[in-house]
């Protein structure tokens, strides 16, 4: 069977969505229905109607999706028009608004943006705890409140338990520190622009005039604050296009709400709803299984996927004895379908599962079979806290105006520089419109801070300056390694890791990562040739500072895996938006999908949670283009025990028996004959 191909022209529903220009429009884009194609063609149509590129805002959720959208728009409307389009993530748009008008909410133009690890440190300090798990719970709760549009006062009123009351008080202290540091977190990049537009009519009018048409991709993933931000941007005119799928709303656990789809027709009575139901990805059997499952959820808007690719192979259900048996059968299937002639690439296969822990046994079996793979959504080496600590120092060597790097480096390891000192320094820097580092040596700083605080700050500044000087003049692998190890010893970083971990084994593992990172930098100072992600790096006697200057580029190349010919192992959440010719959906059992924690404190399976789990199953099914295997376990591991396992309720909802019965008997006979020929040739698959 030929692989499904992208549409060569717009179908009727797509055309209707593209040409609806003068009012609110909701495009219900089913899985694989060509939603990005609709968005870029609508951008082209808006330009034809007389809008300037800068008057069109296209908003999505990830930098990767925004980059893809811009590239596809570039191919359609040309590089000049595409360059001027406001294509961005919600967070990037928030940065743009705050860089322009943040002074009206008390922010200087070069305010700092703290990442999750930086914010966790602020939360721990604000809560007065060394318990990392407790601080992370506070951080998560505060984030959910911010995504609901609540400030500390509103959170305190909404708190329903003693733990939440404590979290609300911590939230207040965190916000005080961020204000003093002239810093924001990622949630603030949505919340503060919303507050700005709500409170300031002049700024609101400015941005509504700037963006004459707003397009929002993956609309079902928006939270309450993002919805309100959209309403403020479009104003009473209400000219926008929201593209999304209520059947793929799977991020309720991080604040996304399907209620935003329900609110649209209420808030915009003239809303035009257009359903994209033709699928350009999957075969008929796969789509019927997906439709059958999702039909058990209550519908906001009716939609049913179909395609012109024919039935294809029936969805295969396999019953496995254990996790090991399941992984063995998945590997056997990959080997059989790939064939000796390599007719399928490894990159054509994916194994999808509900929880991260399910990946381990598949990794083991793939390694044993010498099959290359990647784990999608796994933590990058460069995302580890200890590596980000060292990168903060290196960033500061290169750019002393990098305030987020300053905040991280100045407090890691701790050196007597607390939140009060940093807050006062932040206010001083904002007053004199300077960076935090530059403010260290201002003659008038001593009038703002006490002598001991000034001395601690200036000592840190001298350490950075000395390291910058030595890095500028140090080259060669051995000398670079000696410099970096000496610096780490001087700042007591190894001891810092041991002080921050309850487990000596974990602290030692983190220190091992640091030593690997030192070696990684030293090699680039020593004129060695190295291969990473298909790219060759040749370093010819670089200094440590020169390596630091290019480290962001090197990291991005080292992390690149999209073009590798490898099998993908992925959680269902991380797989959303992706597709493969051949998919194994693993561990489709009660307790795994739908997921239910085995702990006593686990939340009950409410109707809302069950509906979201069903949508997750639907997402998994619709990732497959040509073949889909749904795998269940008879027994599964639960902690240290092995327990009996029940097939997921979603298996029965797929109605697989009915689909096989509907298959053309002549096609079934052809497949049986082909199977006999393959068996005689010794090529029959094991699944």
XYZ file of C-alpha atoms in Angstrom:
687
model
C 0.000 0.000 0.000
C 1.294 3.465 -0.867
C 2.136 5.750 2.027
C -0.412 8.533 2.685
C 0.724 11.813 1.130
C 0.025 15.450 1.952
C -2.907 17.066 0.153
C -2.033 18.794 -3.112
C -4.925 21.255 -2.835
C -7.338 22.563 -0.235
C -10.510 20.571 0.328
C -13.869 22.324 0.705
C -13.730 22.635 4.506
C -10.141 23.894 4.417
C -11.086 26.411 1.742
C -14.015 27.669 3.832
C -11.709 28.196 6.830
C -9.116 30.035 4.728
C -11.637 32.462 3.229
C -13.498 33.361 6.445
C -11.692 36.648 7.160
C -14.043 39.111 8.832
C -15.207 37.490 12.045
C -14.373 34.964 14.755
C -13.647 31.475 13.421
C -13.094 28.150 15.173
C -11.487 25.491 12.996
C -12.020 22.040 14.531
C -8.939 20.359 13.066
C -9.094 16.605 13.558
C -5.856 14.629 13.818
C -3.950 14.650 10.525
C -6.441 16.989 8.843
C -3.895 19.548 7.590
C -4.323 22.292 10.178
C -0.917 23.911 9.621
C -1.651 23.992 5.900
C -4.876 25.852 6.662
C -3.086 28.358 8.904
C -0.369 29.245 6.380
C -2.873 29.486 3.510
C -5.039 31.738 5.648
C -2.027 33.966 6.307
C -1.525 34.198 2.532
C -5.215 35.038 2.041
C -5.045 37.758 4.720
C -2.079 39.318 2.936
C -4.020 39.233 -0.324
C -6.914 41.007 1.421
C -4.665 43.983 2.185
C -3.205 43.332 5.640
C 0.477 44.025 6.233
C 2.553 41.035 7.475
C 3.205 42.793 10.805
C -0.569 43.052 11.362
C -0.936 39.255 11.486
C -0.117 37.360 14.687
C 0.141 33.554 14.556
C 0.546 32.028 18.008
C 1.433 28.465 18.923
C 2.905 26.608 21.899
C 6.460 25.551 21.063
C 9.430 27.192 19.377
C 9.668 24.190 17.052
C 6.035 24.590 15.919
C 6.530 28.343 15.439
C 9.672 27.744 13.356
C 7.859 25.183 11.196
C 4.932 27.560 10.687
C 7.253 30.386 9.645
C 9.144 28.138 7.199
C 5.922 26.931 5.590
C 4.639 30.497 5.375
C 7.955 31.533 3.819
C 7.522 28.910 1.080
C 4.018 30.223 0.339
C 4.274 34.021 0.696
C 8.000 34.623 0.232
C 10.861 35.381 2.653
C 10.213 39.127 3.041
C 6.554 38.777 4.070
C 7.314 35.779 6.286
C 10.073 37.697 8.084
C 7.653 40.438 9.145
C 4.891 38.112 10.378
C 4.407 37.956 14.149
C 4.807 34.162 14.400
C 5.618 33.201 17.976
C 4.754 31.205 21.042
C 2.463 32.670 23.683
C 5.510 33.242 25.874
C 7.523 34.960 23.126
C 4.575 37.240 22.454
C 4.441 38.042 26.169
C 8.128 38.957 26.129
C 7.501 41.280 23.183
C 4.682 43.088 24.999
C 6.684 43.429 28.217
C 9.904 44.586 26.525
C 7.824 47.283 24.844
C 5.470 48.375 27.641
C 6.616 46.554 30.786
C 7.598 49.843 32.435
C 3.876 50.366 33.048
C 3.883 47.335 35.344
C 7.227 48.229 36.942
C 9.649 46.277 34.735
C 12.816 47.655 33.149
C 13.285 46.731 29.449
C 16.076 44.245 30.189
C 14.216 42.371 32.943
C 15.394 38.830 33.655
C 13.472 35.672 32.751
C 14.072 32.869 35.244
C 13.814 29.247 34.163
C 12.185 26.525 36.260
C 15.349 25.675 38.202
C 16.025 29.337 39.014
C 12.450 29.766 40.254
C 12.718 26.618 42.376
C 15.660 28.203 44.195
C 13.589 31.329 44.867
C 10.684 29.166 46.116
C 12.948 27.211 48.470
C 14.364 30.436 49.858
C 10.943 32.076 50.176
C 9.532 29.037 51.939
C 12.557 28.600 54.189
C 12.969 24.923 53.301
C 15.738 22.613 52.157
C 13.172 19.972 51.176
C 13.362 19.957 47.365
C 10.221 17.825 46.967
C 8.159 20.211 49.113
C 9.491 23.230 47.204
C 8.581 21.574 43.893
C 5.019 20.976 45.142
C 4.768 24.653 46.079
C 6.188 25.650 42.706
C 3.664 23.462 40.860
C 0.740 24.782 42.902
C 1.810 28.400 42.364
C 2.126 27.766 38.622
C -1.393 26.304 38.447
C -2.765 29.326 40.310
C -1.021 31.718 37.938
C -2.392 29.805 34.944
C -5.871 30.309 36.399
C -5.233 34.045 36.634
C -4.883 34.147 40.429
C -2.465 36.405 42.314
C -1.321 35.735 45.889
C -4.408 37.399 47.429
C -6.799 35.412 45.241
C -4.815 32.207 45.819
C -5.073 32.665 49.585
C -8.853 33.056 49.271
C -9.063 30.003 46.988
C -6.887 27.769 49.204
C -8.920 24.851 50.552
C -6.361 23.201 52.837
C -3.622 24.095 55.290
C -1.004 23.075 52.697
C -2.511 25.411 50.121
C -2.621 28.259 52.656
C 1.129 27.799 53.174
C 1.690 27.693 49.394
C -0.258 30.951 48.995
C 1.956 32.680 51.572
C 5.050 31.342 49.813
C 3.606 32.643 46.541
C 3.383 36.136 48.009
C 7.022 36.064 49.163
C 8.177 34.648 45.800
C 6.458 37.484 43.973
C 8.080 40.050 46.269
C 11.498 38.596 45.468
C 10.883 38.483 41.722
C 9.764 42.114 41.783
C 12.880 43.110 43.682
C 15.107 41.131 41.278
C 13.406 42.730 38.238
C 12.685 39.168 37.131
C 9.743 37.112 35.896
C 9.018 33.416 35.523
C 7.441 31.752 32.475
C 3.917 32.009 33.886
C 4.415 35.761 34.369
C 5.119 36.070 30.634
C 1.411 35.451 30.114
C -0.044 36.860 33.338
C 1.743 40.217 33.301
C 0.884 41.079 29.667
C -2.728 40.187 30.456
C -2.724 42.486 33.494
C -1.106 45.204 31.374
C -3.790 44.978 28.662
C -6.628 44.790 31.181
C -5.509 47.835 33.204
C -4.077 50.153 30.549
C -6.511 51.277 27.831
C -3.778 53.048 25.860
C -1.559 49.973 25.673
C -4.565 47.763 24.889
C -5.591 50.020 21.982
C -2.013 50.017 20.687
C -1.769 46.224 20.449
C -5.296 45.761 19.130
C -4.406 48.191 16.338
C -1.107 46.368 15.776
C -2.668 42.912 15.307
C -5.622 43.025 12.919
C -5.985 39.242 12.771
C -4.832 36.743 15.393
C -4.451 33.034 14.655
C -4.021 30.560 17.535
C -2.790 27.025 16.859
C -3.462 24.093 19.260
C -6.240 26.158 20.804
C -7.441 23.229 22.940
C -4.190 23.500 24.939
C -4.816 27.071 26.137
C -5.339 27.820 29.820
C -7.624 30.430 31.358
C -5.009 33.217 31.264
C -4.115 32.571 27.619
C -7.797 32.711 26.669
C -8.209 36.055 28.428
C -5.054 37.326 26.704
C -6.573 36.398 23.332
C -9.776 38.258 24.232
C -7.809 41.387 25.133
C -5.813 41.247 21.889
C -8.850 40.895 19.608
C -11.097 43.283 21.548
C -14.679 43.948 20.494
C -13.853 43.377 16.816
C -13.275 39.719 17.615
C -11.454 38.927 14.392
C -9.421 35.783 14.991
C -8.985 32.176 13.936
C -8.655 29.513 16.631
C -7.471 26.123 15.352
C -7.771 23.140 17.652
C -9.329 19.779 18.438
C -11.400 19.073 21.546
C -10.597 15.372 21.073
C -6.870 16.071 21.601
C -7.078 18.129 24.810
C -4.645 16.206 27.030
C -2.938 18.821 29.198
C -5.503 19.455 31.930
C -2.888 18.482 34.531
C -0.861 21.598 33.674
C -3.739 24.079 33.512
C -5.126 23.700 29.971
C -8.909 23.704 30.022
C -11.345 22.393 27.460
C -13.787 24.976 28.833
C -12.061 27.499 26.554
C -13.749 25.758 23.618
C -17.113 26.029 25.361
C -16.587 29.737 26.090
C -15.951 30.760 22.485
C -19.568 30.609 21.205
C -20.746 32.289 24.427
C -18.270 35.177 24.256
C -18.396 35.479 20.459
C -21.991 34.792 19.311
C -21.031 35.273 15.643
C -18.447 32.479 15.853
C -18.132 30.420 12.668
C -17.359 26.742 13.404
C -15.731 24.713 10.619
C -14.828 21.033 11.077
C -11.860 19.499 9.233
C -12.725 15.802 9.132
C -10.744 14.508 6.157
C -7.588 12.863 7.456
C -4.415 12.852 5.334
C -2.432 10.566 7.610
C -4.058 7.265 8.500
C -5.906 4.318 6.963
C -9.579 3.518 7.458
C -9.152 0.810 10.108
C -7.026 3.121 12.265
C -9.482 6.009 11.952
C -12.508 3.844 12.750
C -10.781 2.631 15.920
C -10.046 6.243 16.903
C -13.594 7.402 16.154
C -15.065 4.496 18.122
C -13.011 5.292 21.230
C -13.593 9.030 21.288
C -17.339 8.581 20.673
C -17.595 7.606 24.367
C -16.682 11.181 25.403
C -19.355 13.886 25.512
C -19.092 16.106 22.434
C -18.775 19.880 22.390
C -18.793 19.892 18.574
C -19.497 16.914 16.296
C -16.623 15.613 14.190
C -15.734 12.242 12.617
C -12.477 11.479 10.829
C -12.297 9.770 7.438
C -9.671 9.308 4.726
C -9.310 8.220 1.117
C -6.506 5.721 1.791
C -8.705 2.641 2.004
C -9.019 0.277 4.947
C -5.383 -0.778 5.099
C -4.359 -3.438 7.614
C -6.695 -4.079 10.555
C -5.539 -2.788 13.921
C -3.776 -5.705 15.601
C -4.381 -6.537 19.269
C -1.702 -8.652 20.939
C -1.805 -10.165 24.414
C 1.554 -10.468 26.186
C 2.591 -12.396 29.290
C 4.730 -9.606 30.800
C 6.574 -6.379 30.069
C 9.594 -8.355 28.814
C 7.432 -10.442 26.479
C 5.734 -7.266 25.230
C 9.075 -5.629 24.421
C 10.354 -8.776 22.685
C 7.264 -8.879 20.442
C 7.608 -5.192 19.608
C 11.262 -5.710 18.619
C 10.326 -8.760 16.531
C 7.683 -6.732 14.736
C 10.176 -3.971 13.929
C 12.636 -6.537 12.572
C 9.969 -8.291 10.479
C 8.471 -5.127 8.978
C 11.863 -3.569 8.341
C 12.902 -6.656 6.419
C 16.267 -7.709 5.145
C 16.007 -5.228 2.284
C 15.503 -2.297 4.693
C 12.222 -1.342 3.006
C 11.271 0.518 6.189
C 13.686 2.764 8.046
C 14.082 2.514 11.816
C 12.674 6.056 11.963
C 9.375 4.669 10.604
C 8.669 2.935 13.933
C 7.479 4.221 17.290
C 6.590 2.568 20.577
C 4.207 4.744 22.597
C 3.256 4.351 26.261
C 1.522 6.225 29.048
C 4.295 6.560 31.654
C 8.068 7.147 31.458
C 8.946 4.044 33.479
C 7.589 1.819 30.688
C 10.514 2.762 28.418
C 13.203 0.872 30.322
C 12.399 -2.668 29.170
C 12.003 -1.537 25.541
C 15.418 0.121 25.738
C 16.945 -3.113 27.029
C 15.435 -5.263 24.274
C 16.295 -2.791 21.507
C 19.898 -2.614 22.715
C 20.071 -6.415 22.799
C 18.857 -6.499 19.177
C 21.327 -3.722 18.218
C 18.476 -1.492 17.050
C 19.172 2.253 17.441
C 16.537 4.272 19.299
C 15.837 7.568 21.023
C 13.651 8.313 24.023
C 11.481 11.279 23.124
C 10.869 13.755 25.920
C 13.765 12.471 28.018
C 15.956 14.946 29.876
C 18.782 16.410 27.837
C 22.245 16.237 29.352
C 22.366 20.020 29.160
C 19.093 20.350 31.082
C 20.614 18.865 34.241
C 20.760 21.368 37.089
C 24.503 20.994 37.638
C 25.277 21.636 33.966
C 22.964 24.651 33.884
C 24.796 25.983 36.983
C 28.131 25.898 35.176
C 26.639 27.284 31.967
C 25.353 30.263 33.980
C 28.937 31.133 34.955
C 30.123 30.675 31.350
C 27.275 32.847 30.041
C 28.273 35.553 32.510
C 31.877 35.454 31.287
C 30.644 36.135 27.756
C 27.899 38.662 28.565
C 28.012 40.455 31.890
C 24.587 41.988 31.152
C 22.995 38.512 31.410
C 20.990 39.058 34.619
C 19.444 35.539 34.839
C 22.958 34.059 34.604
C 24.106 36.514 37.291
C 21.326 35.458 39.692
C 22.099 31.781 39.257
C 25.873 32.099 39.468
C 25.796 34.473 42.465
C 23.764 32.016 44.528
C 25.277 28.709 43.345
C 27.038 27.749 45.514
C 25.714 29.951 48.324
C 28.142 32.697 49.336
C 26.236 34.875 51.782
C 24.268 36.661 49.066
C 20.604 36.306 50.040
C 17.310 37.453 48.577
C 17.352 40.733 50.541
C 20.747 41.664 49.117
C 19.755 40.666 45.583
C 16.478 42.529 45.894
C 18.247 45.724 46.908
C 20.786 45.243 44.115
C 17.931 44.747 41.634
C 16.254 47.989 42.732
C 19.566 49.827 42.476
C 20.239 48.445 38.980
C 16.708 49.317 37.818
C 17.035 52.869 39.156
C 20.304 53.477 37.304
C 19.302 51.399 34.246
C 22.268 49.085 34.441
C 22.876 45.334 34.652
C 23.231 43.608 38.010
C 26.917 42.860 37.359
C 27.740 46.424 36.361
C 25.964 47.687 39.473
C 28.386 45.746 41.723
C 31.138 48.305 41.378
C 29.071 51.504 41.313
C 30.527 53.934 43.925
C 27.046 54.737 45.270
C 26.092 51.085 45.909
C 27.460 51.298 49.475
C 24.788 53.896 50.235
C 22.103 51.303 49.410
C 23.606 48.153 50.920
C 25.469 47.388 54.125
C 29.216 46.854 54.043
C 29.131 43.061 54.465
C 26.597 42.660 51.640
C 28.590 44.935 49.330
C 31.775 43.007 50.097
C 30.098 39.639 49.301
C 28.787 40.982 46.005
C 32.064 42.584 44.990
C 34.007 39.450 45.927
C 31.737 37.505 43.578
C 32.339 40.133 40.901
C 36.092 39.825 41.318
C 35.868 36.026 40.986
C 33.926 36.369 37.724
C 36.357 38.962 36.375
C 39.368 36.850 37.288
C 37.846 33.743 35.695
C 37.005 35.766 32.571
C 40.617 37.028 32.348
C 42.123 33.572 32.801
C 39.609 32.008 30.359
C 40.567 34.571 27.747
C 44.225 33.475 27.917
C 43.915 29.725 28.575
C 44.089 27.290 25.652
C 44.885 23.610 25.226
C 43.004 20.676 26.746
C 45.253 20.144 29.775
C 45.435 23.803 30.781
C 41.705 24.290 30.235
C 40.886 21.299 32.417
C 43.288 22.513 35.118
C 41.691 25.966 35.068
C 38.123 24.660 35.303
C 38.825 22.100 38.022
C 40.720 24.712 40.038
C 37.815 27.140 39.698
C 35.286 24.491 40.791
C 37.459 23.733 43.819
C 37.759 27.426 44.687
C 33.967 27.936 44.687
C 33.375 24.635 46.526
C 31.051 23.218 43.903
C 31.565 19.527 44.712
C 30.754 20.175 48.370
C 27.712 22.195 47.246
C 26.384 19.121 45.423
C 26.875 16.893 48.465
C 25.230 19.460 50.750
C 22.190 19.650 48.474
C 21.523 15.914 48.183
C 20.378 13.431 50.814
C 21.914 10.604 48.782
C 25.708 10.397 48.492
C 25.239 8.218 45.413
C 23.149 10.882 43.681
C 25.586 13.643 44.616
C 28.467 11.558 43.223
C 26.533 11.003 39.984
C 25.960 14.744 39.620
C 29.662 15.461 40.243
C 30.490 12.855 37.576
C 28.300 14.829 35.142
C 30.292 17.964 36.017
C 33.603 16.212 35.311
C 32.230 14.989 31.968
C 31.266 18.583 31.143
C 34.757 19.821 32.013
C 36.220 17.168 29.687
C 33.725 18.199 26.992
C 34.945 21.817 27.136
C 38.614 20.851 27.425
C 38.472 18.773 24.231
C 37.261 21.822 22.352
C 40.216 23.791 23.670
C 42.696 21.131 22.593
C 42.333 21.109 18.825
C 40.549 17.749 18.729
C 38.124 16.550 16.089
C 34.786 15.258 17.361
C 31.548 13.989 15.858
C 28.179 14.934 17.359
C 24.727 14.440 15.864
C 26.226 14.015 12.387
C 28.251 17.233 12.613
C 32.055 17.518 12.789
C 33.653 19.972 15.228
C 37.300 20.959 14.846
C 38.775 23.105 17.592
C 42.173 24.621 16.878
C 43.667 25.832 20.105
C 40.559 27.698 21.249
C 40.574 29.517 24.551
C 38.053 28.632 27.238
C 36.298 31.943 26.598
C 35.998 31.209 22.871
C 34.399 27.855 23.664
C 32.020 29.581 26.073
C 31.031 32.028 23.328
C 29.894 29.194 21.057
C 28.511 26.865 23.701
C 24.842 27.589 22.962
C 25.316 26.620 19.301
C 27.278 23.495 20.184
C 24.606 22.405 22.669
C 21.798 22.871 20.161
C 23.679 20.750 17.602
C 24.558 18.103 20.165
C 20.896 17.739 21.087
C 19.656 17.459 17.505
C 18.174 13.988 16.827
C 15.285 14.652 14.436
C 17.214 13.473 11.370
C 18.617 10.278 12.876
C 17.382 6.886 11.635
C 16.278 5.528 15.002
C 13.205 3.943 16.551
C 11.275 6.382 18.736
C 10.230 5.504 22.282
C 7.822 8.122 23.560
C 5.144 8.888 26.085
C 1.756 9.653 24.587
C 1.985 13.253 25.767
C 5.330 13.789 24.008
C 4.033 12.092 20.836
C 1.237 14.586 20.251
C 1.658 16.323 16.911
C 3.931 13.577 15.529
C 3.269 10.580 13.269
C 4.918 7.347 12.135
C 4.060 4.702 9.525
C 4.179 1.945 12.152
C 3.148 2.370 15.794
C 3.028 0.014 18.779
C 0.765 1.315 21.528
C 2.099 -0.514 24.598
C 0.733 -1.365 28.044
C -2.926 -0.642 27.244
C -4.114 -1.949 30.597
C -6.256 -0.669 33.426
C -4.045 1.309 35.788
C -1.705 2.324 32.959
C -4.138 3.652 30.338
C -6.288 5.012 31.860
C -3.540 5.782 34.350
C -4.231 5.322 38.034
C -1.545 5.839 40.672
C -1.229 3.006 43.146
C -0.569 5.332 46.102
C -3.135 5.838 48.845
C -3.186 9.568 48.124
C -4.079 9.013 44.468
C -6.894 11.114 43.103
C -10.087 9.188 42.260
C -10.866 8.516 38.607
C -13.353 11.311 38.067
C -15.392 11.477 34.828
C -13.246 14.445 33.743
C -9.992 12.522 34.276
C -11.349 9.479 32.453
C -12.349 11.656 29.497
C -8.827 13.109 29.305
C -7.281 9.627 29.466
C -9.592 8.570 26.629
C -8.432 11.557 24.605
C -4.860 10.398 25.266
C -5.759 6.972 23.846
C -7.238 8.714 20.801
C -4.012 10.699 20.342
C -2.007 7.463 20.487
C -4.150 5.711 17.883
C -4.036 8.635 15.466
C -0.208 8.795 15.481
C -0.186 5.693 13.218
C -0.245 6.052 9.443
C -0.187 2.498 8.047
C -0.128 -0.082 10.848
C -1.094 -0.025 14.520
C -0.493 -2.684 17.161
C -2.244 -2.336 20.521
C -0.446 -4.354 23.170
C -1.856 -5.550 26.526
C -0.318 -7.421 29.461
C -1.609 -10.446 31.399
C 0.677 -9.623 34.310
C 2.522 -6.403 35.061
C 4.959 -5.101 37.622
C 3.586 -2.849 40.317
C 6.418 -1.690 42.532
C 8.336 -4.838 43.471
C 5.325 -7.080 42.963
C 3.895 -8.753 39.877
C 0.111 -8.504 39.676
C -2.633 -9.699 37.357
C -3.425 -7.124 34.678
C -6.719 -6.325 32.995
C -7.021 -4.993 29.455
C -7.955 -1.328 29.339
C -11.620 -0.481 28.950
C -10.529 1.423 25.857
C -9.803 -1.894 24.070
C -13.493 -2.829 23.969
C -14.388 0.732 22.958
C -12.228 0.409 19.814
C -14.670 -2.261 18.443
C -11.860 -4.091 16.649
C -13.896 -7.292 16.060
C -16.543 -5.309 14.191
C -13.914 -3.684 11.994
C -12.415 -7.028 10.956
C -15.932 -8.326 10.211
C -16.553 -5.339 7.926
C -13.394 -6.005 5.908
C -13.927 -7.144 2.303
C -13.706 -11.018 2.373
C -11.690 -10.961 -0.855
C -9.084 -8.662 0.764
C -9.007 -10.957 3.821
C -8.358 -13.978 1.588
C -5.511 -12.190 -0.184
C -3.851 -11.458 3.159
C -4.246 -15.072 4.326
C -2.621 -16.329 1.130
C 0.200 -13.808 1.471
C 0.682 -14.972 5.065
C 1.000 -18.608 3.955
C 3.598 -17.672 1.333
C 5.567 -15.720 3.929
C 5.371 -18.630 6.394
C 6.733 -21.062 3.801
C 9.572 -18.612 3.091
C 10.365 -18.336 6.787
C 9.545 -14.637 6.854
C 6.379 -14.666 8.931
C 6.340 -11.992 11.645
C 6.232 -13.148 15.253
C 3.274 -10.862 16.037
